[in-house]
Amino acid sequence: MATRGGVQRVNGSTQGKIFQYKLVLLGESAVGKSSLVLRFVKGQFHEYQESTIGAAFLTQTLCLDDTTVKFEIWDTAGQERYQSLAPMYYRGAQAAIVVYDITNQDTFNRAKTWVKELQRQASPNIVIALAGNKSDLARKRAVEMEQAQVYAEENNLLFMETSAKTAMNVNEIFLEIAKKLPKSDQSSAGGGSGSGRPGVDLTQSSQNTSSGCCKS
Amino acid sequence: MEPGFEDEYDLVVIGTGLTESIVATACSRIGKKVLHLDPNDYYGDLWTSFTFPQLDDWARRHVQLAGGKNLPDNGSQHQQQQQFQSQHNHDQNNPSEKVNNQTSNIGISLSKVNLTAGEMVYPWESGINLISNVEPVSYMINEAPEKQDLDKATEEEEEDVEEADDETEPWTFEKLSTERNWGIDLVPRLLYSRGAMVNLLVSSNICRYLSFRSIERILSCLPGTDELMDVPCTRQDIFNDSYTSLIEKRVLMRFIQLCLELERRPDLIEGFEGFEEQPFIEYLRSKGFTPLLQHLVLNSIAMVDPTTPTQEAMEQLKRFVSSSGRFGNTPFLFPFYGCGEIPQAFCRLCAVFGGTYCLKRTIDGVVAKDDVINSIIVGSQQIKCQNLVCSLSNVPKSLLVPRQVTNISRAIFISSGSVKDSQCAGSLLRFPGPFPILVVESSWASLIAPKGIFVIYAWCDSFTGNAKEDLLPIARKLFNFESGDEMNGKPKLLWSCFYNQATVDCSSITDKYQNLYVTSPPVNELDYDVAIEEAKSIFDTLLPDEEFLPRAPDHDEIVIEGTQTNQEIDLD
C-alpha cells in the first residue's frame, strides 16, 4: 500500500547506533496532521479521518546510512483546537512538523504563529519542518509554493509540500528531518520522553513492579 | 470566531488541577464525552508549574488583590470562614430577580436559552480566592539605579580579582526572567517510588508522558544547630556515614532489616511486642536507640511525631523502606519539568480519548430544575451535561456551606546554590515540631530552572496564620535570609515568596445540586494519596460499575481501522 522511497523499515535486529527523538506535530485542526503520521507510520490513509484518534503517540524507525533514527511522534490529540495545547507537548521535542493546508490561507497564517510559538517556547536547537499538506488538491491551491518557500528560508525551516493521500513527500520530509538532527550521544539526552530520556522512566519499570523488595 | 463546542457532554469539568483532571481522564478513558475548561491560560490551577515571570506576575497579582499591602493577618482563617458564611444565603432571594439580573452577566440572551418547565437559569460567579499573605522579595540587582550600578561595579571587580571559574555575571531579575527553562511549583510534591501516584501512573500507562529524577538525599537538621546532615538511607550509606558510631550503625542496620521483613510479613506488625498503641519514641528508646538515631528515624525516615503510636509509625516506615532502592538511594521521585507535568499528563490522556480542552474559559451559568443541573451556558452556547465537576475556586461562593478552613503556609526560595554543598542534588528535609515543616530542594538538574539555579520549597500547616511568620525560622536556617548573601556555607538567595494557601475538605461542601461535585484544593501531603483517593471516590459515585483508569494501550497495540471510535482502539 505504501511506497517508502528511500526509507527502510528496521526489522528486528539493528546495527549501528540508535538515536531516539521526540517529534511533535503542530497546525490548525483538519490540515492533516494525524493523516501524515498515519501515512508515515502505518502506510494508511483514510479520507474521512475523525478529528481525534486514540493513537496520539506513535513511533517509527528510519535507517540512515549506518545509524538508526527512532521517532517518537506526538500528535496533538485535538488540544490545539481551542489554543489549549499543554506545554508538556513541546517539552524536550527535538523536531517539529508544522502543517498547513495548501488550499486554505488561514492555516498557513496559523502555521506561522506555531513556528513563532516553537521559537519562543521549545528547545533552541529544535529542527522545524514546514509541510504544505493536501498537495493532491493543487487545483484548489490558496497558498503559493514560492510564498511558503521564502518564509521557510527566512526562518531556517525545512519545507516540502506533502500529500498524506498520495504519500507524496511524506517519508521524505521525515527523512530530511532525520538527516538534520544532531547525532551525538547527548543529542537525545535532553529529550523529555522515550527510552532515550534521562532519569527514571516508569514505563521501563512496569515489569518489575511486582517484585517485592529490591534492596541489595 | 472559534469553533463552538458540541451540544451535549456526559461530563463538564472546570479547573485543570490534579483532582479534576484525574476525574476527567478516568471518565474519558472509558468512553464518556468530557468537556474540560479552565478560566486560567495555563494548565494545573494551583497544581501548576510556573516560569519565573509567570510566578512573579502571579505573586504581584495577589499582592494587588490583597490591597497592595500585605499586613500580617492572624485572623485570616476566621475571615475566610465568615466569607463562606455570608455568601451562603445569598441564593435564597427571589429567583425571578436572578433571571433578570443574569442577562447582563451571561453572553446569551435569555430568549435563546431553551428552558423546559421548571427550569431556571442561574449565573455562575467566580469562586473564592484560596491564596493570601503573598510576599515576594527579590534579592537581585535590578537594572539602572545609581546605587545599584555601584554595587554591580564592585561585584564585577571582586569577580575579576577572584577570576571566578566560568561564572560569568551575577544573576539579575532580568536574566532570570529571560530564561525559558522553568517549572516552579506552587504546590510541590514528591512521589514515593511505590506510592499511590507511581502505581496509578504505571497501571494507567500515563507514565509514558512523564519522566522523573530520583531525589538523591534526605537531609536532617541536627537538633539545636543549623547543621544539615545526610540521612543514611541504604546499607552502603549507613556504613559510610560519619555521624553515627559503630554501635549506632548496627542498631540502625538491624532496624532497617526489620522494616524490610515487615514488608514481606505484614502479620509481624500486628503484635508488635506490645508497643502497637504506645508512642513510637517509647519503642525506639526501649530498643536502645540513641538520641541521634531517634531523631533520624522519627523525623527523616518515618516522618512522624514522637507521640505517634508505634503501629502507625511502622506503617510509615514500611512505606519508606519498600520505596527505597527502587530507582535510587532515597524512596522519592520528582518529575522532570516540575509537578505541573502530572495534571497535564492526565489531561493529555483525556484528550487522546476524545476529551475536549479549552483554557481561558469557564461557564457563565447553569440551567437547573430543582436540584439538578441540566445544562451549562458557555459564552453564547447552551450545552447539555449529565454531571458537573468543579474545583473549589471555580464554584460560586453562594453555593458553599460554611466550613472550617485549613491554612497551609508555603514558601518558594530561588537560589544560586544548594542548601548543602551540591551541584545539582534533589533533597528532602523535615523540621520536626508541633507543626512539622517539609522542605524540598529541586534544581536545574530536574529541568525546572536554568543551569546553576536551585528552587527550594517549604511548607507546613499554618500555626500563626501567616506564612512568613511560620516559615521565617527555617528560612534563616537555610539562607542568610535578611541579606540573601552567600556566606557561612549558606547559598546566595535570589528571590523568595511566602504565601498561604487555604484548603478544605469539599466532599459535602455544597448541597445545592445533586450532580455537582466539588474537588478539594491541595492538602498538606508529600505524595498524592489524598488527591487520588478523592478523584477515585468521585469517579466511583459517577460511574459505580466502571473501572478506574484501566491501562491505556501502547501505540503498537492500537489497530487503526476505517473509522475510529474510542471503543475500537480500546483493546483492554
mmCIF file of N, CA, C and O in Angstrom, chain B residues 286-332:
data_model
loop_
_atom_site.group_PDB
_atom_site.id
_atom_site.type_symbol
_atom_site.label_atom_id
_atom_site.label_comp_id
_atom_site.label_asym_id
_atom_site.label_seq_id
_atom_site.Cartn_x
_atom_site.Cartn_y
_atom_site.Cartn_z
ATOM 1 N N SER B 286 13.245 1.865 73.973
ATOM 2 C CA SER B 286 13.346 0.510 74.515
ATOM 3 C C SER B 286 14.322 -0.333 73.709
ATOM 4 O O SER B 286 14.871 -1.308 74.190
ATOM 5 N N LYS B 287 14.513 0.037 72.447
ATOM 6 C CA LYS B 287 15.418 -0.741 71.596
ATOM 7 C C LYS B 287 16.833 -0.172 71.604
ATOM 8 O O LYS B 287 17.660 -0.540 70.772
ATOM 9 N N GLY B 288 17.073 0.760 72.507
ATOM 10 C CA GLY B 288 18.428 1.283 72.642
ATOM 11 C C GLY B 288 18.834 2.279 71.579
ATOM 12 O O GLY B 288 20.013 2.417 71.270
ATOM 13 N N PHE B 289 17.859 2.962 70.992
ATOM 14 C CA PHE B 289 18.198 3.994 70.006
ATOM 15 C C PHE B 289 18.759 5.213 70.733
ATOM 16 O O PHE B 289 18.139 5.726 71.665
ATOM 17 N N THR B 290 19.904 5.684 70.281
ATOM 18 C CA THR B 290 20.494 6.891 70.862
ATOM 19 C C THR B 290 19.670 8.095 70.409
ATOM 20 O O THR B 290 18.897 8.003 69.445
ATOM 21 N N PRO B 291 19.821 9.240 71.089
ATOM 22 C CA PRO B 291 19.053 10.430 70.663
ATOM 23 C C PRO B 291 19.234 10.757 69.185
ATOM 24 O O PRO B 291 18.273 11.132 68.515
ATOM 25 N N LEU B 292 20.456 10.587 68.653
ATOM 26 C CA LEU B 292 20.675 10.877 67.227
ATOM 27 C C LEU B 292 19.846 9.926 66.363
ATOM 28 O O LEU B 292 19.166 10.353 65.426
ATOM 29 N N LEU B 293 19.873 8.640 66.717
ATOM 30 C CA LEU B 293 19.110 7.658 65.936
ATOM 31 C C LEU B 293 17.613 7.909 66.054
ATOM 32 O O LEU B 293 16.877 7.807 65.063
ATOM 33 N N GLN B 294 17.174 8.243 67.275
ATOM 34 C CA GLN B 294 15.745 8.560 67.459
ATOM 35 C C GLN B 294 15.350 9.714 66.537
ATOM 36 O O GLN B 294 14.333 9.656 65.838
ATOM 37 N N HIS B 295 16.209 10.724 66.534
ATOM 38 C CA HIS B 295 15.954 11.905 65.698
ATOM 39 C C HIS B 295 15.843 11.506 64.224
ATOM 40 O O HIS B 295 14.902 11.905 63.526
ATOM 41 N N LEU B 296 16.788 10.719 63.749
ATOM 42 C CA LEU B 296 16.801 10.355 62.333
ATOM 43 C C LEU B 296 15.603 9.492 61.959
ATOM 44 O O LEU B 296 14.928 9.730 60.961
ATOM 45 N N VAL B 297 15.335 8.481 62.787
ATOM 46 C CA VAL B 297 14.246 7.552 62.445
ATOM 47 C C VAL B 297 12.890 8.259 62.522
ATOM 48 O O VAL B 297 12.056 8.135 61.627
ATOM 49 N N LEU B 298 12.711 9.036 63.588
ATOM 50 C CA LEU B 298 11.432 9.731 63.759
ATOM 51 C C LEU B 298 11.187 10.760 62.659
ATOM 52 O O LEU B 298 10.149 10.758 61.994
ATOM 53 N N ASN B 299 12.157 11.645 62.478
ATOM 54 C CA ASN B 299 11.898 12.847 61.685
ATOM 55 C C ASN B 299 12.180 12.687 60.205
ATOM 56 O O ASN B 299 11.585 13.378 59.390
ATOM 57 N N SER B 300 13.120 11.819 59.858
ATOM 58 C CA SER B 300 13.521 11.757 58.463
ATOM 59 C C SER B 300 13.081 10.487 57.760
ATOM 60 O O SER B 300 12.918 10.478 56.554
ATOM 61 N N ILE B 301 12.927 9.400 58.511
ATOM 62 C CA ILE B 301 12.576 8.141 57.851
ATOM 63 C C ILE B 301 11.083 7.856 58.018
ATOM 64 O O ILE B 301 10.351 7.727 57.043
ATOM 65 N N ALA B 302 10.628 7.801 59.264
ATOM 66 C CA ALA B 302 9.190 7.577 59.468
ATOM 67 C C ALA B 302 8.411 8.870 59.206
ATOM 68 O O ALA B 302 7.274 8.836 58.776
ATOM 69 N N MET B 303 9.047 10.020 59.437
ATOM 70 C CA MET B 303 8.412 11.326 59.311
ATOM 71 C C MET B 303 7.110 11.393 60.112
ATOM 72 O O MET B 303 6.037 11.697 59.590
ATOM 73 N N VAL B 304 7.243 11.048 61.393
ATOM 74 C CA VAL B 304 6.091 11.104 62.308
ATOM 75 C C VAL B 304 6.507 11.875 63.556
ATOM 76 O O VAL B 304 7.678 12.203 63.729
ATOM 77 N N ASP B 305 5.541 12.125 64.420
ATOM 78 C CA ASP B 305 5.830 12.784 65.679
ATOM 79 C C ASP B 305 6.245 11.732 66.710
ATOM 80 O O ASP B 305 5.874 10.570 66.587
ATOM 81 N N PRO B 306 6.967 12.170 67.750
ATOM 82 C CA PRO B 306 7.388 11.206 68.782
ATOM 83 C C PRO B 306 6.203 10.479 69.409
ATOM 84 O O PRO B 306 6.318 9.326 69.811
ATOM 85 N N THR B 307 5.062 11.148 69.477
ATOM 86 C CA THR B 307 3.908 10.557 70.157
ATOM 87 C C THR B 307 3.052 9.675 69.250
ATOM 88 O O THR B 307 2.097 9.066 69.702
ATOM 89 N N THR B 308 3.390 9.615 67.971
ATOM 90 C CA THR B 308 2.628 8.761 67.055
ATOM 91 C C THR B 308 2.661 7.319 67.559
ATOM 92 O O THR B 308 3.728 6.825 67.928
ATOM 93 N N PRO B 309 1.510 6.639 67.570
ATOM 94 C CA PRO B 309 1.515 5.242 68.010
ATOM 95 C C PRO B 309 2.460 4.394 67.143
ATOM 96 O O PRO B 309 2.554 4.602 65.942
ATOM 97 N N THR B 310 3.135 3.461 67.778
ATOM 98 C CA THR B 310 4.163 2.663 67.104
ATOM 99 C C THR B 310 3.636 1.993 65.840
ATOM 100 O O THR B 310 4.291 2.003 64.797
ATOM 101 N N GLN B 311 2.435 1.448 65.922
ATOM 102 C CA GLN B 311 1.903 0.739 64.755
ATOM 103 C C GLN B 311 1.780 1.664 63.543
ATOM 104 O O GLN B 311 2.150 1.296 62.430
ATOM 105 N N GLU B 312 1.289 2.873 63.772
ATOM 106 C CA GLU B 312 1.139 3.844 62.699
ATOM 107 C C GLU B 312 2.516 4.245 62.146
ATOM 108 O O GLU B 312 2.708 4.343 60.931
ATOM 109 N N ALA B 313 3.461 4.432 63.059
ATOM 110 C CA ALA B 313 4.815 4.799 62.635
ATOM 111 C C ALA B 313 5.432 3.697 61.792
ATOM 112 O O ALA B 313 6.120 3.958 60.800
ATOM 113 N N MET B 314 5.167 2.442 62.189
ATOM 114 C CA MET B 314 5.731 1.325 61.438
ATOM 115 C C MET B 314 5.151 1.266 60.026
ATOM 116 O O MET B 314 5.836 0.892 59.076
ATOM 117 N N GLU B 315 3.879 1.636 59.878
ATOM 118 C CA GLU B 315 3.279 1.685 58.541
ATOM 119 C C GLU B 315 4.019 2.693 57.664
ATOM 120 O O GLU B 315 4.288 2.452 56.492
ATOM 121 N N GLN B 316 4.330 3.849 58.261
ATOM 122 C CA GLN B 316 5.080 4.874 57.537
ATOM 123 C C GLN B 316 6.467 4.366 57.157
ATOM 124 O O GLN B 316 6.960 4.621 56.063
ATOM 125 N N LEU B 317 7.088 3.646 58.107
ATOM 126 C CA LEU B 317 8.424 3.117 57.847
ATOM 127 C C LEU B 317 8.395 2.096 56.711
ATOM 128 O O LEU B 317 9.268 2.072 55.857
ATOM 129 N N LYS B 318 7.362 1.278 56.731
ATOM 130 C CA LYS B 318 7.214 0.265 55.679
ATOM 131 C C LYS B 318 7.141 0.938 54.315
ATOM 132 O O LYS B 318 7.745 0.509 53.345
ATOM 133 N N ARG B 319 6.384 2.034 54.283
ATOM 134 C CA ARG B 319 6.204 2.782 53.058
ATOM 135 C C ARG B 319 7.563 3.307 52.562
ATOM 136 O O ARG B 319 7.898 3.228 51.388
ATOM 137 N N PHE B 320 8.320 3.813 53.506
ATOM 138 C CA PHE B 320 9.631 4.368 53.178
ATOM 139 C C PHE B 320 10.561 3.275 52.653
ATOM 140 O O PHE B 320 11.146 3.387 51.584
ATOM 141 N N VAL B 321 10.642 2.191 53.425
ATOM 142 C CA VAL B 321 11.605 1.142 53.096
ATOM 143 C C VAL B 321 11.234 0.441 51.794
ATOM 144 O O VAL B 321 12.085 0.148 50.966
ATOM 145 N N SER B 322 9.945 0.212 51.588
ATOM 146 C CA SER B 322 9.561 -0.516 50.374
ATOM 147 C C SER B 322 9.798 0.334 49.132
ATOM 148 O O SER B 322 9.975 -0.190 48.041
ATOM 149 N N SER B 323 9.804 1.655 49.280
ATOM 150 C CA SER B 323 10.032 2.517 48.122
ATOM 151 C C SER B 323 11.504 2.818 47.902
ATOM 152 O O SER B 323 11.884 3.304 46.844
ATOM 153 N N SER B 324 12.343 2.578 48.899
ATOM 154 C CA SER B 324 13.735 2.985 48.725
ATOM 155 C C SER B 324 14.505 1.918 47.967
ATOM 156 O O SER B 324 14.174 0.739 48.007
ATOM 157 N N GLY B 325 15.491 2.388 47.238
ATOM 158 C CA GLY B 325 16.308 1.472 46.447
ATOM 159 C C GLY B 325 15.662 1.061 45.145
ATOM 160 O O GLY B 325 16.266 0.372 44.339
ATOM 161 N N ARG B 326 14.434 1.474 44.879
ATOM 162 C CA ARG B 326 13.808 1.063 43.632
ATOM 163 C C ARG B 326 14.438 1.806 42.448
ATOM 164 O O ARG B 326 14.751 1.210 41.432
ATOM 165 N N PHE B 327 14.591 3.098 42.584
ATOM 166 C CA PHE B 327 15.186 3.885 41.492
ATOM 167 C C PHE B 327 16.435 4.636 41.927
ATOM 168 O O PHE B 327 17.138 5.193 41.122
ATOM 169 N N GLY B 328 16.660 4.733 43.193
ATOM 170 C CA GLY B 328 17.810 5.492 43.666
ATOM 171 C C GLY B 328 17.971 5.270 45.149
ATOM 172 O O GLY B 328 17.300 4.418 45.735
ATOM 173 N N ASN B 329 18.813 6.059 45.757
ATOM 174 C CA ASN B 329 19.104 5.891 47.176
ATOM 175 C C ASN B 329 17.897 6.140 48.058
ATOM 176 O O ASN B 329 17.676 5.445 49.030
ATOM 177 N N THR B 330 17.139 7.178 47.723
ATOM 178 C CA THR B 330 16.004 7.524 48.570
ATOM 179 C C THR B 330 14.738 6.949 47.941
ATOM 180 O O THR B 330 14.738 6.546 46.783
ATOM 181 N N PRO B 331 13.643 6.928 48.682
ATOM 182 C CA PRO B 331 12.403 6.372 48.130
ATOM 183 C C PRO B 331 11.693 7.320 47.174
ATOM 184 O O PRO B 331 10.650 6.978 46.656
ATOM 185 N N PHE B 332 12.245 8.519 46.931
ATOM 186 C CA PHE B 332 11.428 9.562 46.316
ATOM 187 C C PHE B 332 11.808 9.922 44.882
ATOM 188 O O PHE B 332 12.976 9.899 44.507
#
